[in-house]
């Protein structure tokens, strides 16, 4: 049997090398980019090992899996990021453990998050999820709001008690004009971030890049990369 800790340590080293190399190539300091490890489908025992190996930022995309996992790891100083499509009936649960929700994509969700964060006495970081496969003002297939919807949503988050507007997130689209063009997609996200920061200077987070395209994201200027399979291994096919 392979030692899971050794395997995770080796994978983390490889990802760290990739991020460092991408930063060097882009002339960016390594500290500019934060690694978030996406632990979805993997057990709490892996989260515990990752914490032992120095990981402090983890992400999940389904509340049903994340809530028990976060509860099992409640003794660890971890920041949980929620990165999946979020239904309003899950908001209360998610607000119980997540420090940030990266997938804010509609005003109704802002209201629900604000109510839950206030009730829990929490300060919840929010990223607007941008869909680059959507019509300008439409919604993406995998969640997210089109570029023209960012402004109103950002204003709503910034005005909502209990919520903090931290920046933008995207997933490289599988369809539309940016399909297969990760670098162009992430450059577009950076332009949108620059525009957002004119109205909301503190919203500096740019969350982009996954296992397959972290180099493109770092080159474009991402501040946070979300890495799953390159650290934890291939996931079983989506349920
Ligand atoms: C699963 C997931 C990731 C990580 O993807 P990998 O290809 O496994 O690195 C990043 N972001 C979101 C929103 C995800 O759902």
PDB file of N, CA and C in Angstrom, residues 18-120:
ATOM      1  N   UNK A  18       5.525  24.061 -10.001  1.00  0.00           N
ATOM      2  CA  UNK A  18       4.832  24.647 -11.168  1.00  0.00           C
ATOM      3  C   UNK A  18       4.446  26.100 -10.897  1.00  0.00           C
ATOM      4  N   UNK A  19       3.912  26.360  -9.691  1.00  0.00           N
ATOM      5  CA  UNK A  19       3.510  27.740  -9.377  1.00  0.00           C
ATOM      6  C   UNK A  19       4.738  28.647  -9.351  1.00  0.00           C
ATOM      7  N   UNK A  20       5.812  28.147  -8.719  1.00  0.00           N
ATOM      8  CA  UNK A  20       7.036  28.962  -8.621  1.00  0.00           C
ATOM      9  C   UNK A  20       7.598  29.258 -10.009  1.00  0.00           C
ATOM     10  N   UNK A  21       7.597  28.248 -10.874  1.00  0.00           N
ATOM     11  CA  UNK A  21       8.125  28.447 -12.230  1.00  0.00           C
ATOM     12  C   UNK A  21       7.250  29.434 -13.004  1.00  0.00           C
ATOM     13  N   UNK A  22       5.941  29.308 -12.842  1.00  0.00           N
ATOM     14  CA  UNK A  22       5.024  30.227 -13.545  1.00  0.00           C
ATOM     15  C   UNK A  22       5.209  31.655 -13.051  1.00  0.00           C
ATOM     16  N   UNK A  23       5.437  31.805 -11.754  1.00  0.00           N
ATOM     17  CA  UNK A  23       5.688  33.148 -11.204  1.00  0.00           C
ATOM     18  C   UNK A  23       6.989  33.715 -11.771  1.00  0.00           C
ATOM     19  N   UNK A  24       8.035  32.877 -11.788  1.00  0.00           N
ATOM     20  CA  UNK A  24       9.312  33.350 -12.341  1.00  0.00           C
ATOM     21  C   UNK A  24       9.143  33.788 -13.791  1.00  0.00           C
ATOM     22  N   UNK A  25       8.452  32.958 -14.572  1.00  0.00           N
ATOM     23  CA  UNK A  25       8.265  33.267 -15.993  1.00  0.00           C
ATOM     24  C   UNK A  25       7.496  34.573 -16.180  1.00  0.00           C
ATOM     25  N   UNK A  26       6.599  34.863 -15.239  1.00  0.00           N
ATOM     26  CA  UNK A  26       5.771  36.062 -15.365  1.00  0.00           C
ATOM     27  C   UNK A  26       6.391  37.259 -14.658  1.00  0.00           C
ATOM     28  N   UNK A  27       7.566  37.056 -14.026  1.00  0.00           N
ATOM     29  CA  UNK A  27       8.192  38.145 -13.278  1.00  0.00           C
ATOM     30  C   UNK A  27       7.379  38.560 -12.067  1.00  0.00           C
ATOM     31  N   UNK A  28       6.680  37.590 -11.475  1.00  0.00           N
ATOM     32  CA  UNK A  28       5.866  37.893 -10.289  1.00  0.00           C
ATOM     33  C   UNK A  28       6.490  37.229  -9.064  1.00  0.00           C
ATOM     34  N   UNK A  29       6.428  37.896  -7.897  1.00  0.00           N
ATOM     35  CA  UNK A  29       6.908  37.232  -6.683  1.00  0.00           C
ATOM     36  C   UNK A  29       6.029  36.041  -6.347  1.00  0.00           C
ATOM     37  N   UNK A  30       6.624  34.972  -5.849  1.00  0.00           N
ATOM     38  CA  UNK A  30       5.875  33.762  -5.517  1.00  0.00           C
ATOM     39  C   UNK A  30       4.737  34.054  -4.538  1.00  0.00           C
ATOM     40  N   UNK A  31       4.958  35.009  -3.622  1.00  0.00           N
ATOM     41  CA  UNK A  31       3.935  35.291  -2.612  1.00  0.00           C
ATOM     42  C   UNK A  31       2.676  35.914  -3.209  1.00  0.00           C
ATOM     43  N   UNK A  32       2.734  36.331  -4.454  1.00  0.00           N
ATOM     44  CA  UNK A  32       1.543  36.910  -5.100  1.00  0.00           C
ATOM     45  C   UNK A  32       0.445  35.885  -5.338  1.00  0.00           C
ATOM     46  N   UNK A  33       0.818  34.598  -5.327  1.00  0.00           N
ATOM     47  CA  UNK A  33      -0.141  33.560  -5.719  1.00  0.00           C
ATOM     48  C   UNK A  33      -0.371  32.602  -4.551  1.00  0.00           C
ATOM     49  N   UNK A  34      -1.633  32.446  -4.177  1.00  0.00           N
ATOM     50  CA  UNK A  34      -2.005  31.552  -3.085  1.00  0.00           C
ATOM     51  C   UNK A  34      -2.588  30.268  -3.652  1.00  0.00           C
ATOM     52  N   UNK A  35      -2.085  29.143  -3.142  1.00  0.00           N
ATOM     53  CA  UNK A  35      -2.604  27.836  -3.545  1.00  0.00           C
ATOM     54  C   UNK A  35      -3.801  27.459  -2.671  1.00  0.00           C
ATOM     55  N   UNK A  36      -4.909  27.158  -3.328  1.00  0.00           N
ATOM     56  CA  UNK A  36      -6.077  26.603  -2.642  1.00  0.00           C
ATOM     57  C   UNK A  36      -6.217  25.160  -3.126  1.00  0.00           C
ATOM     58  N   UNK A  37      -6.237  24.214  -2.208  1.00  0.00           N
ATOM     59  CA  UNK A  37      -6.355  22.810  -2.616  1.00  0.00           C
ATOM     60  C   UNK A  37      -7.830  22.399  -2.595  1.00  0.00           C
ATOM     61  N   UNK A  38      -8.313  21.925  -3.739  1.00  0.00           N
ATOM     62  CA  UNK A  38      -9.718  21.521  -3.877  1.00  0.00           C
ATOM     63  C   UNK A  38      -9.841  20.051  -3.469  1.00  0.00           C
ATOM     64  N   UNK A  39     -10.455  19.831  -2.312  1.00  0.00           N
ATOM     65  CA  UNK A  39     -10.472  18.486  -1.715  1.00  0.00           C
ATOM     66  C   UNK A  39     -11.759  17.718  -2.013  1.00  0.00           C
ATOM     67  N   UNK A  40     -12.595  18.236  -2.895  1.00  0.00           N
ATOM     68  CA  UNK A  40     -13.876  17.577  -3.204  1.00  0.00           C
ATOM     69  C   UNK A  40     -13.669  16.112  -3.598  1.00  0.00           C
ATOM     70  N   UNK A  41     -14.555  15.272  -3.153  1.00  0.00           N
ATOM     71  CA  UNK A  41     -14.588  13.808  -3.343  1.00  0.00           C
ATOM     72  C   UNK A  41     -13.532  13.067  -2.504  1.00  0.00           C
ATOM     73  N   UNK A  42     -12.616  13.787  -1.885  1.00  0.00           N
ATOM     74  CA  UNK A  42     -11.600  13.129  -1.046  1.00  0.00           C
ATOM     75  C   UNK A  42     -11.952  13.273   0.439  1.00  0.00           C
ATOM     76  N   UNK A  43     -11.525  12.309   1.256  1.00  0.00           N
ATOM     77  CA  UNK A  43     -11.980  12.261   2.653  1.00  0.00           C
ATOM     78  C   UNK A  43     -11.300  13.273   3.577  1.00  0.00           C
ATOM     79  N   UNK A  44     -11.909  13.445   4.726  1.00  0.00           N
ATOM     80  CA  UNK A  44     -11.365  14.347   5.740  1.00  0.00           C
ATOM     81  C   UNK A  44      -9.947  13.943   6.136  1.00  0.00           C
ATOM     82  N   UNK A  45      -9.644  12.638   6.069  1.00  0.00           N
ATOM     83  CA  UNK A  45      -8.288  12.199   6.431  1.00  0.00           C
ATOM     84  C   UNK A  45      -7.246  12.838   5.503  1.00  0.00           C
ATOM     85  N   UNK A  46      -7.606  13.020   4.228  1.00  0.00           N
ATOM     86  CA  UNK A  46      -6.688  13.703   3.309  1.00  0.00           C
ATOM     87  C   UNK A  46      -6.529  15.181   3.677  1.00  0.00           C
ATOM     88  N   UNK A  47      -7.632  15.803   4.077  1.00  0.00           N
ATOM     89  CA  UNK A  47      -7.559  17.216   4.477  1.00  0.00           C
ATOM     90  C   UNK A  47      -6.607  17.351   5.659  1.00  0.00           C
ATOM     91  N   UNK A  48      -6.701  16.390   6.585  1.00  0.00           N
ATOM     92  CA  UNK A  48      -5.844  16.393   7.762  1.00  0.00           C
ATOM     93  C   UNK A  48      -4.361  16.254   7.360  1.00  0.00           C
ATOM     94  N   UNK A  49      -4.078  15.345   6.446  1.00  0.00           N
ATOM     95  CA  UNK A  49      -2.702  15.167   5.973  1.00  0.00           C
ATOM     96  C   UNK A  49      -2.212  16.442   5.279  1.00  0.00           C
ATOM     97  N   UNK A  50      -3.069  17.042   4.463  1.00  0.00           N
ATOM     98  CA  UNK A  50      -2.675  18.276   3.771  1.00  0.00           C
ATOM     99  C   UNK A  50      -2.352  19.375   4.779  1.00  0.00           C
ATOM    100  N   UNK A  51      -3.145  19.433   5.838  1.00  0.00           N
ATOM    101  CA  UNK A  51      -2.870  20.432   6.876  1.00  0.00           C
ATOM    102  C   UNK A  51      -1.507  20.172   7.511  1.00  0.00           C
ATOM    103  N   UNK A  52      -1.207  18.899   7.786  1.00  0.00           N
ATOM    104  CA  UNK A  52       0.118  18.557   8.335  1.00  0.00           C
ATOM    105  C   UNK A  52       1.236  19.003   7.395  1.00  0.00           C
ATOM    106  N   UNK A  53       0.932  18.982   6.087  1.00  0.00           N
ATOM    107  CA  UNK A  53       1.940  19.342   5.091  1.00  0.00           C
ATOM    108  C   UNK A  53       1.964  20.845   4.816  1.00  0.00           C
ATOM    109  N   UNK A  54       1.180  21.603   5.560  1.00  0.00           N
ATOM    110  CA  UNK A  54       1.273  23.063   5.466  1.00  0.00           C
ATOM    111  C   UNK A  54       0.137  23.759   4.738  1.00  0.00           C
ATOM    112  N   UNK A  55      -0.794  22.986   4.190  1.00  0.00           N
ATOM    113  CA  UNK A  55      -1.919  23.604   3.464  1.00  0.00           C
ATOM    114  C   UNK A  55      -2.870  24.262   4.466  1.00  0.00           C
ATOM    115  N   UNK A  56      -3.303  25.479   4.157  1.00  0.00           N
ATOM    116  CA  UNK A  56      -4.244  26.187   5.039  1.00  0.00           C
ATOM    117  C   UNK A  56      -5.518  26.624   4.310  1.00  0.00           C
ATOM    118  N   UNK A  57      -5.505  26.565   2.972  1.00  0.00           N
ATOM    119  CA  UNK A  57      -6.666  26.976   2.174  1.00  0.00           C
ATOM    120  C   UNK A  57      -7.184  25.747   1.421  1.00  0.00           C
ATOM    121  N   UNK A  58      -8.441  25.404   1.690  1.00  0.00           N
ATOM    122  CA  UNK A  58      -9.032  24.261   0.989  1.00  0.00           C
ATOM    123  C   UNK A  58     -10.372  24.689   0.397  1.00  0.00           C
ATOM    124  N   UNK A  59     -10.799  23.964  -0.643  1.00  0.00           N
ATOM    125  CA  UNK A  59     -12.053  24.313  -1.312  1.00  0.00           C
ATOM    126  C   UNK A  59     -12.897  23.079  -1.561  1.00  0.00           C
ATOM    127  N   UNK A  60     -14.205  23.304  -1.556  1.00  0.00           N
ATOM    128  CA  UNK A  60     -15.194  22.247  -1.788  1.00  0.00           C
ATOM    129  C   UNK A  60     -16.277  22.813  -2.689  1.00  0.00           C
ATOM    130  N   UNK A  61     -16.997  21.925  -3.411  1.00  0.00           N
ATOM    131  CA  UNK A  61     -18.027  22.436  -4.304  1.00  0.00           C
ATOM    132  C   UNK A  61     -19.435  21.900  -4.018  1.00  0.00           C
ATOM    133  N   UNK A  62     -19.580  20.975  -3.046  1.00  0.00           N
ATOM    134  CA  UNK A  62     -20.914  20.465  -2.707  1.00  0.00           C
ATOM    135  C   UNK A  62     -21.085  20.499  -1.200  1.00  0.00           C
ATOM    136  N   UNK A  63     -22.129  21.158  -0.760  1.00  0.00           N
ATOM    137  CA  UNK A  63     -22.328  21.292   0.682  1.00  0.00           C
ATOM    138  C   UNK A  63     -22.515  19.937   1.363  1.00  0.00           C
ATOM    139  N   UNK A  64     -23.210  19.015   0.713  1.00  0.00           N
ATOM    140  CA  UNK A  64     -23.465  17.703   1.333  1.00  0.00           C
ATOM    141  C   UNK A  64     -22.152  17.029   1.740  1.00  0.00           C
ATOM    142  N   UNK A  65     -21.118  17.171   0.919  1.00  0.00           N
ATOM    143  CA  UNK A  65     -19.822  16.558   1.222  1.00  0.00           C
ATOM    144  C   UNK A  65     -18.989  17.460   2.134  1.00  0.00           C
ATOM    145  N   UNK A  66     -19.097  18.755   1.889  1.00  0.00           N
ATOM    146  CA  UNK A  66     -18.209  19.691   2.588  1.00  0.00           C
ATOM    147  C   UNK A  66     -18.564  19.850   4.061  1.00  0.00           C
ATOM    148  N   UNK A  67     -19.859  19.896   4.366  1.00  0.00           N
ATOM    149  CA  UNK A  67     -20.266  20.191   5.744  1.00  0.00           C
ATOM    150  C   UNK A  67     -19.725  19.156   6.738  1.00  0.00           C
ATOM    151  N   UNK A  68     -19.930  17.852   6.485  1.00  0.00           N
ATOM    152  CA  UNK A  68     -19.362  16.877   7.430  1.00  0.00           C
ATOM    153  C   UNK A  68     -17.836  16.887   7.464  1.00  0.00           C
ATOM    154  N   UNK A  69     -17.217  17.129   6.305  1.00  0.00           N
ATOM    155  CA  UNK A  69     -15.756  17.150   6.252  1.00  0.00           C
ATOM    156  C   UNK A  69     -15.207  18.317   7.079  1.00  0.00           C
ATOM    157  N   UNK A  70     -15.824  19.471   6.908  1.00  0.00           N
ATOM    158  CA  UNK A  70     -15.385  20.644   7.674  1.00  0.00           C
ATOM    159  C   UNK A  70     -15.596  20.407   9.169  1.00  0.00           C
ATOM    160  N   UNK A  71     -16.699  19.718   9.513  1.00  0.00           N
ATOM    161  CA  UNK A  71     -16.957  19.437  10.930  1.00  0.00           C
ATOM    162  C   UNK A  71     -15.883  18.518  11.497  1.00  0.00           C
ATOM    163  N   UNK A  72     -15.475  17.509  10.692  1.00  0.00           N
ATOM    164  CA  UNK A  72     -14.431  16.585  11.157  1.00  0.00           C
ATOM    165  C   UNK A  72     -13.089  17.276  11.325  1.00  0.00           C
ATOM    166  N   UNK A  73     -12.913  18.394  10.621  1.00  0.00           N
ATOM    167  CA  UNK A  73     -11.620  19.095  10.651  1.00  0.00           C
ATOM    168  C   UNK A  73     -11.719  20.414  11.407  1.00  0.00           C
ATOM    169  N   UNK A  74     -12.747  20.546  12.242  1.00  0.00           N
ATOM    170  CA  UNK A  74     -13.013  21.839  12.897  1.00  0.00           C
ATOM    171  C   UNK A  74     -11.875  22.270  13.825  1.00  0.00           C
ATOM    172  N   UNK A  75     -11.046  21.305  14.260  1.00  0.00           N
ATOM    173  CA  UNK A  75      -9.941  21.651  15.163  1.00  0.00           C
ATOM    174  C   UNK A  75      -8.736  22.236  14.406  1.00  0.00           C
ATOM    175  N   UNK A  76      -8.769  22.221  13.079  1.00  0.00           N
ATOM    176  CA  UNK A  76      -7.613  22.685  12.302  1.00  0.00           C
ATOM    177  C   UNK A  76      -7.810  24.133  11.856  1.00  0.00           C
ATOM    178  N   UNK A  77      -6.713  24.878  11.791  1.00  0.00           N
ATOM    179  CA  UNK A  77      -6.822  26.270  11.338  1.00  0.00           C
ATOM    180  C   UNK A  77      -6.806  26.311   9.813  1.00  0.00           C
ATOM    181  N   UNK A  78      -7.961  25.997   9.244  1.00  0.00           N
ATOM    182  CA  UNK A  78      -8.123  25.968   7.794  1.00  0.00           C
ATOM    183  C   UNK A  78      -9.113  27.036   7.380  1.00  0.00           C
ATOM    184  N   UNK A  79      -8.898  27.605   6.208  1.00  0.00           N
ATOM    185  CA  UNK A  79      -9.926  28.446   5.597  1.00  0.00           C
ATOM    186  C   UNK A  79     -10.602  27.637   4.503  1.00  0.00           C
ATOM    187  N   UNK A  80     -11.929  27.486   4.616  1.00  0.00           N
ATOM    188  CA  UNK A  80     -12.706  26.738   3.613  1.00  0.00           C
ATOM    189  C   UNK A  80     -13.298  27.703   2.599  1.00  0.00           C
ATOM    190  N   UNK A  81     -13.056  27.387   1.323  1.00  0.00           N
ATOM    191  CA  UNK A  81     -13.642  28.164   0.233  1.00  0.00           C
ATOM    192  C   UNK A  81     -14.752  27.331  -0.395  1.00  0.00           C
ATOM    193  N   UNK A  82     -15.915  27.924  -0.590  1.00  0.00           N
ATOM    194  CA  UNK A  82     -16.970  27.218  -1.313  1.00  0.00           C
ATOM    195  C   UNK A  82     -16.915  27.669  -2.770  1.00  0.00           C
ATOM    196  N   UNK A  83     -16.773  26.705  -3.704  1.00  0.00           N
ATOM    197  CA  UNK A  83     -16.554  27.060  -5.109  1.00  0.00           C
ATOM    198  C   UNK A  83     -17.607  26.475  -6.048  1.00  0.00           C
ATOM    199  N   UNK A  84     -18.657  25.867  -5.509  1.00  0.00           N
ATOM    200  CA  UNK A  84     -19.647  25.214  -6.368  1.00  0.00           C
ATOM    201  C   UNK A  84     -20.902  26.046  -6.545  1.00  0.00           C
ATOM    202  N   UNK A  85     -21.769  25.598  -7.439  1.00  0.00           N
ATOM    203  CA  UNK A  85     -23.058  26.279  -7.595  1.00  0.00           C
ATOM    204  C   UNK A  85     -23.825  26.133  -6.285  1.00  0.00           C
ATOM    205  N   UNK A  86     -24.341  27.252  -5.827  1.00  0.00           N
ATOM    206  CA  UNK A  86     -24.908  27.291  -4.483  1.00  0.00           C
ATOM    207  C   UNK A  86     -26.398  27.607  -4.536  1.00  0.00           C
ATOM    208  N   UNK A  87     -27.209  26.714  -3.973  1.00  0.00           N
ATOM    209  CA  UNK A  87     -28.651  26.945  -3.855  1.00  0.00           C
ATOM    210  C   UNK A  87     -28.919  27.693  -2.554  1.00  0.00           C
ATOM    211  N   UNK A  88     -29.936  28.527  -2.558  1.00  0.00           N
ATOM    212  CA  UNK A  88     -30.189  29.339  -1.358  1.00  0.00           C
ATOM    213  C   UNK A  88     -30.512  28.475  -0.141  1.00  0.00           C
ATOM    214  N   UNK A  89     -31.084  27.280  -0.351  1.00  0.00           N
ATOM    215  CA  UNK A  89     -31.407  26.449   0.825  1.00  0.00           C
ATOM    216  C   UNK A  89     -30.169  25.820   1.470  1.00  0.00           C
ATOM    217  N   UNK A  90     -29.001  25.955   0.838  1.00  0.00           N
ATOM    218  CA  UNK A  90     -27.751  25.444   1.414  1.00  0.00           C
ATOM    219  C   UNK A  90     -26.931  26.556   2.066  1.00  0.00           C
ATOM    220  N   UNK A  91     -27.386  27.767   1.913  1.00  0.00           N
ATOM    221  CA  UNK A  91     -26.569  28.909   2.315  1.00  0.00           C
ATOM    222  C   UNK A  91     -26.263  28.906   3.809  1.00  0.00           C
ATOM    223  N   UNK A  92     -27.265  28.550   4.599  1.00  0.00           N
ATOM    224  CA  UNK A  92     -27.045  28.569   6.038  1.00  0.00           C
ATOM    225  C   UNK A  92     -25.970  27.573   6.453  1.00  0.00           C
ATOM    226  N   UNK A  93     -26.021  26.392   5.868  1.00  0.00           N
ATOM    227  CA  UNK A  93     -25.011  25.384   6.170  1.00  0.00           C
ATOM    228  C   UNK A  93     -23.620  25.860   5.736  1.00  0.00           C
ATOM    229  N   UNK A  94     -23.533  26.331   4.512  1.00  0.00           N
ATOM    230  CA  UNK A  94     -22.229  26.758   3.970  1.00  0.00           C
ATOM    231  C   UNK A  94     -21.625  27.883   4.815  1.00  0.00           C
ATOM    232  N   UNK A  95     -22.480  28.795   5.237  1.00  0.00           N
ATOM    233  CA  UNK A  95     -21.996  29.926   6.030  1.00  0.00           C
ATOM    234  C   UNK A  95     -21.443  29.471   7.378  1.00  0.00           C
ATOM    235  N   UNK A  96     -21.822  28.261   7.804  1.00  0.00           N
ATOM    236  CA  UNK A  96     -21.336  27.734   9.064  1.00  0.00           C
ATOM    237  C   UNK A  96     -19.858  27.381   9.062  1.00  0.00           C
ATOM    238  N   UNK A  97     -19.305  27.065   7.886  1.00  0.00           N
ATOM    239  CA  UNK A  97     -17.892  26.658   7.846  1.00  0.00           C
ATOM    240  C   UNK A  97     -17.050  27.454   6.846  1.00  0.00           C
ATOM    241  N   UNK A  98     -17.670  28.002   5.805  1.00  0.00           N
ATOM    242  CA  UNK A  98     -16.873  28.650   4.763  1.00  0.00           C
ATOM    243  C   UNK A  98     -16.415  30.040   5.191  1.00  0.00           C
ATOM    244  N   UNK A  99     -15.161  30.335   4.914  1.00  0.00           N
ATOM    245  CA  UNK A  99     -14.661  31.688   5.111  1.00  0.00           C
ATOM    246  C   UNK A  99     -14.912  32.545   3.887  1.00  0.00           C
ATOM    247  N   UNK A 100     -14.963  31.879   2.730  1.00  0.00           N
ATOM    248  CA  UNK A 100     -15.224  32.572   1.474  1.00  0.00           C
ATOM    249  C   UNK A 100     -16.151  31.748   0.597  1.00  0.00           C
ATOM    250  N   UNK A 101     -17.036  32.438  -0.087  1.00  0.00           N
ATOM    251  CA  UNK A 101     -17.841  31.823  -1.139  1.00  0.00           C
ATOM    252  C   UNK A 101     -17.388  32.446  -2.452  1.00  0.00           C
ATOM    253  N   UNK A 102     -16.833  31.593  -3.332  1.00  0.00           N
ATOM    254  CA  UNK A 102     -16.252  32.112  -4.586  1.00  0.00           C
ATOM    255  C   UNK A 102     -17.253  32.109  -5.726  1.00  0.00           C
ATOM    256  N   UNK A 103     -18.459  31.601  -5.476  1.00  0.00           N
ATOM    257  CA  UNK A 103     -19.404  31.349  -6.569  1.00  0.00           C
ATOM    258  C   UNK A 103     -20.665  32.199  -6.451  1.00  0.00           C
ATOM    259  N   UNK A 104     -20.506  33.437  -6.025  1.00  0.00           N
ATOM    260  CA  UNK A 104     -21.666  34.337  -5.930  1.00  0.00           C
ATOM    261  C   UNK A 104     -22.023  34.796  -7.346  1.00  0.00           C
ATOM    262  N   UNK A 105     -23.243  34.491  -7.775  1.00  0.00           N
ATOM    263  CA  UNK A 105     -23.593  34.798  -9.166  1.00  0.00           C
ATOM    264  C   UNK A 105     -25.015  35.319  -9.367  1.00  0.00           C
ATOM    265  N   UNK A 106     -25.712  35.646  -8.265  1.00  0.00           N
ATOM    266  CA  UNK A 106     -27.028  36.264  -8.449  1.00  0.00           C
ATOM    267  C   UNK A 106     -27.431  37.018  -7.190  1.00  0.00           C
ATOM    268  N   UNK A 107     -28.245  38.036  -7.366  1.00  0.00           N
ATOM    269  CA  UNK A 107     -28.568  38.926  -6.255  1.00  0.00           C
ATOM    270  C   UNK A 107     -29.332  38.192  -5.160  1.00  0.00           C
ATOM    271  N   UNK A 108     -30.175  37.250  -5.555  1.00  0.00           N
ATOM    272  CA  UNK A 108     -30.935  36.489  -4.561  1.00  0.00           C
ATOM    273  C   UNK A 108     -29.995  35.774  -3.579  1.00  0.00           C
ATOM    274  N   UNK A 109     -28.889  35.280  -4.122  1.00  0.00           N
ATOM    275  CA  UNK A 109     -27.908  34.588  -3.290  1.00  0.00           C
ATOM    276  C   UNK A 109     -27.227  35.564  -2.328  1.00  0.00           C
ATOM    277  N   UNK A 110     -27.001  36.775  -2.783  1.00  0.00           N
ATOM    278  CA  UNK A 110     -26.371  37.790  -1.927  1.00  0.00           C
ATOM    279  C   UNK A 110     -27.233  38.041  -0.689  1.00  0.00           C
ATOM    280  N   UNK A 111     -28.544  38.177  -0.911  1.00  0.00           N
ATOM    281  CA  UNK A 111     -29.449  38.414   0.215  1.00  0.00           C
ATOM    282  C   UNK A 111     -29.417  37.267   1.210  1.00  0.00           C
ATOM    283  N   UNK A 112     -29.454  36.043   0.686  1.00  0.00           N
ATOM    284  CA  UNK A 112     -29.456  34.861   1.558  1.00  0.00           C
ATOM    285  C   UNK A 112     -28.141  34.751   2.326  1.00  0.00           C
ATOM    286  N   UNK A 113     -27.022  34.996   1.651  1.00  0.00           N
ATOM    287  CA  UNK A 113     -25.710  34.917   2.305  1.00  0.00           C
ATOM    288  C   UNK A 113     -25.587  35.979   3.396  1.00  0.00           C
ATOM    289  N   UNK A 114     -26.095  37.155   3.105  1.00  0.00           N
ATOM    290  CA  UNK A 114     -26.002  38.242   4.072  1.00  0.00           C
ATOM    291  C   UNK A 114     -26.805  37.918   5.331  1.00  0.00           C
ATOM    292  N   UNK A 115     -28.012  37.441   5.132  1.00  0.00           N
ATOM    293  CA  UNK A 115     -28.848  37.069   6.279  1.00  0.00           C
ATOM    294  C   UNK A 115     -28.160  35.999   7.124  1.00  0.00           C
ATOM    295  N   UNK A 116     -27.633  34.969   6.458  1.00  0.00           N
ATOM    296  CA  UNK A 116     -27.001  33.865   7.185  1.00  0.00           C
ATOM    297  C   UNK A 116     -25.720  34.317   7.884  1.00  0.00           C
ATOM    298  N   UNK A 117     -24.932  35.135   7.211  1.00  0.00           N
ATOM    299  CA  UNK A 117     -23.661  35.590   7.798  1.00  0.00           C
ATOM    300  C   UNK A 117     -23.926  36.457   9.020  1.00  0.00           C
ATOM    301  N   UNK A 118     -24.918  37.316   8.902  1.00  0.00           N
ATOM    302  CA  UNK A 118     -25.267  38.168  10.044  1.00  0.00           C
ATOM    303  C   UNK A 118     -25.739  37.334  11.218  1.00  0.00           C
ATOM    304  N   UNK A 119     -26.616  36.378  10.914  1.00  0.00           N
ATOM    305  CA  UNK A 119     -27.167  35.540  11.979  1.00  0.00           C
ATOM    306  C   UNK A 119     -26.055  34.770  12.671  1.00  0.00           C
ATOM    307  N   UNK A 120     -25.053  34.327  11.895  1.00  0.00           N
ATOM    308  CA  UNK A 120     -23.956  33.547  12.469  1.00  0.00           C
ATOM    309  C   UNK A 120     -22.865  34.449  13.046  1.00  0.00           C
TER     310      UNK A 120
END
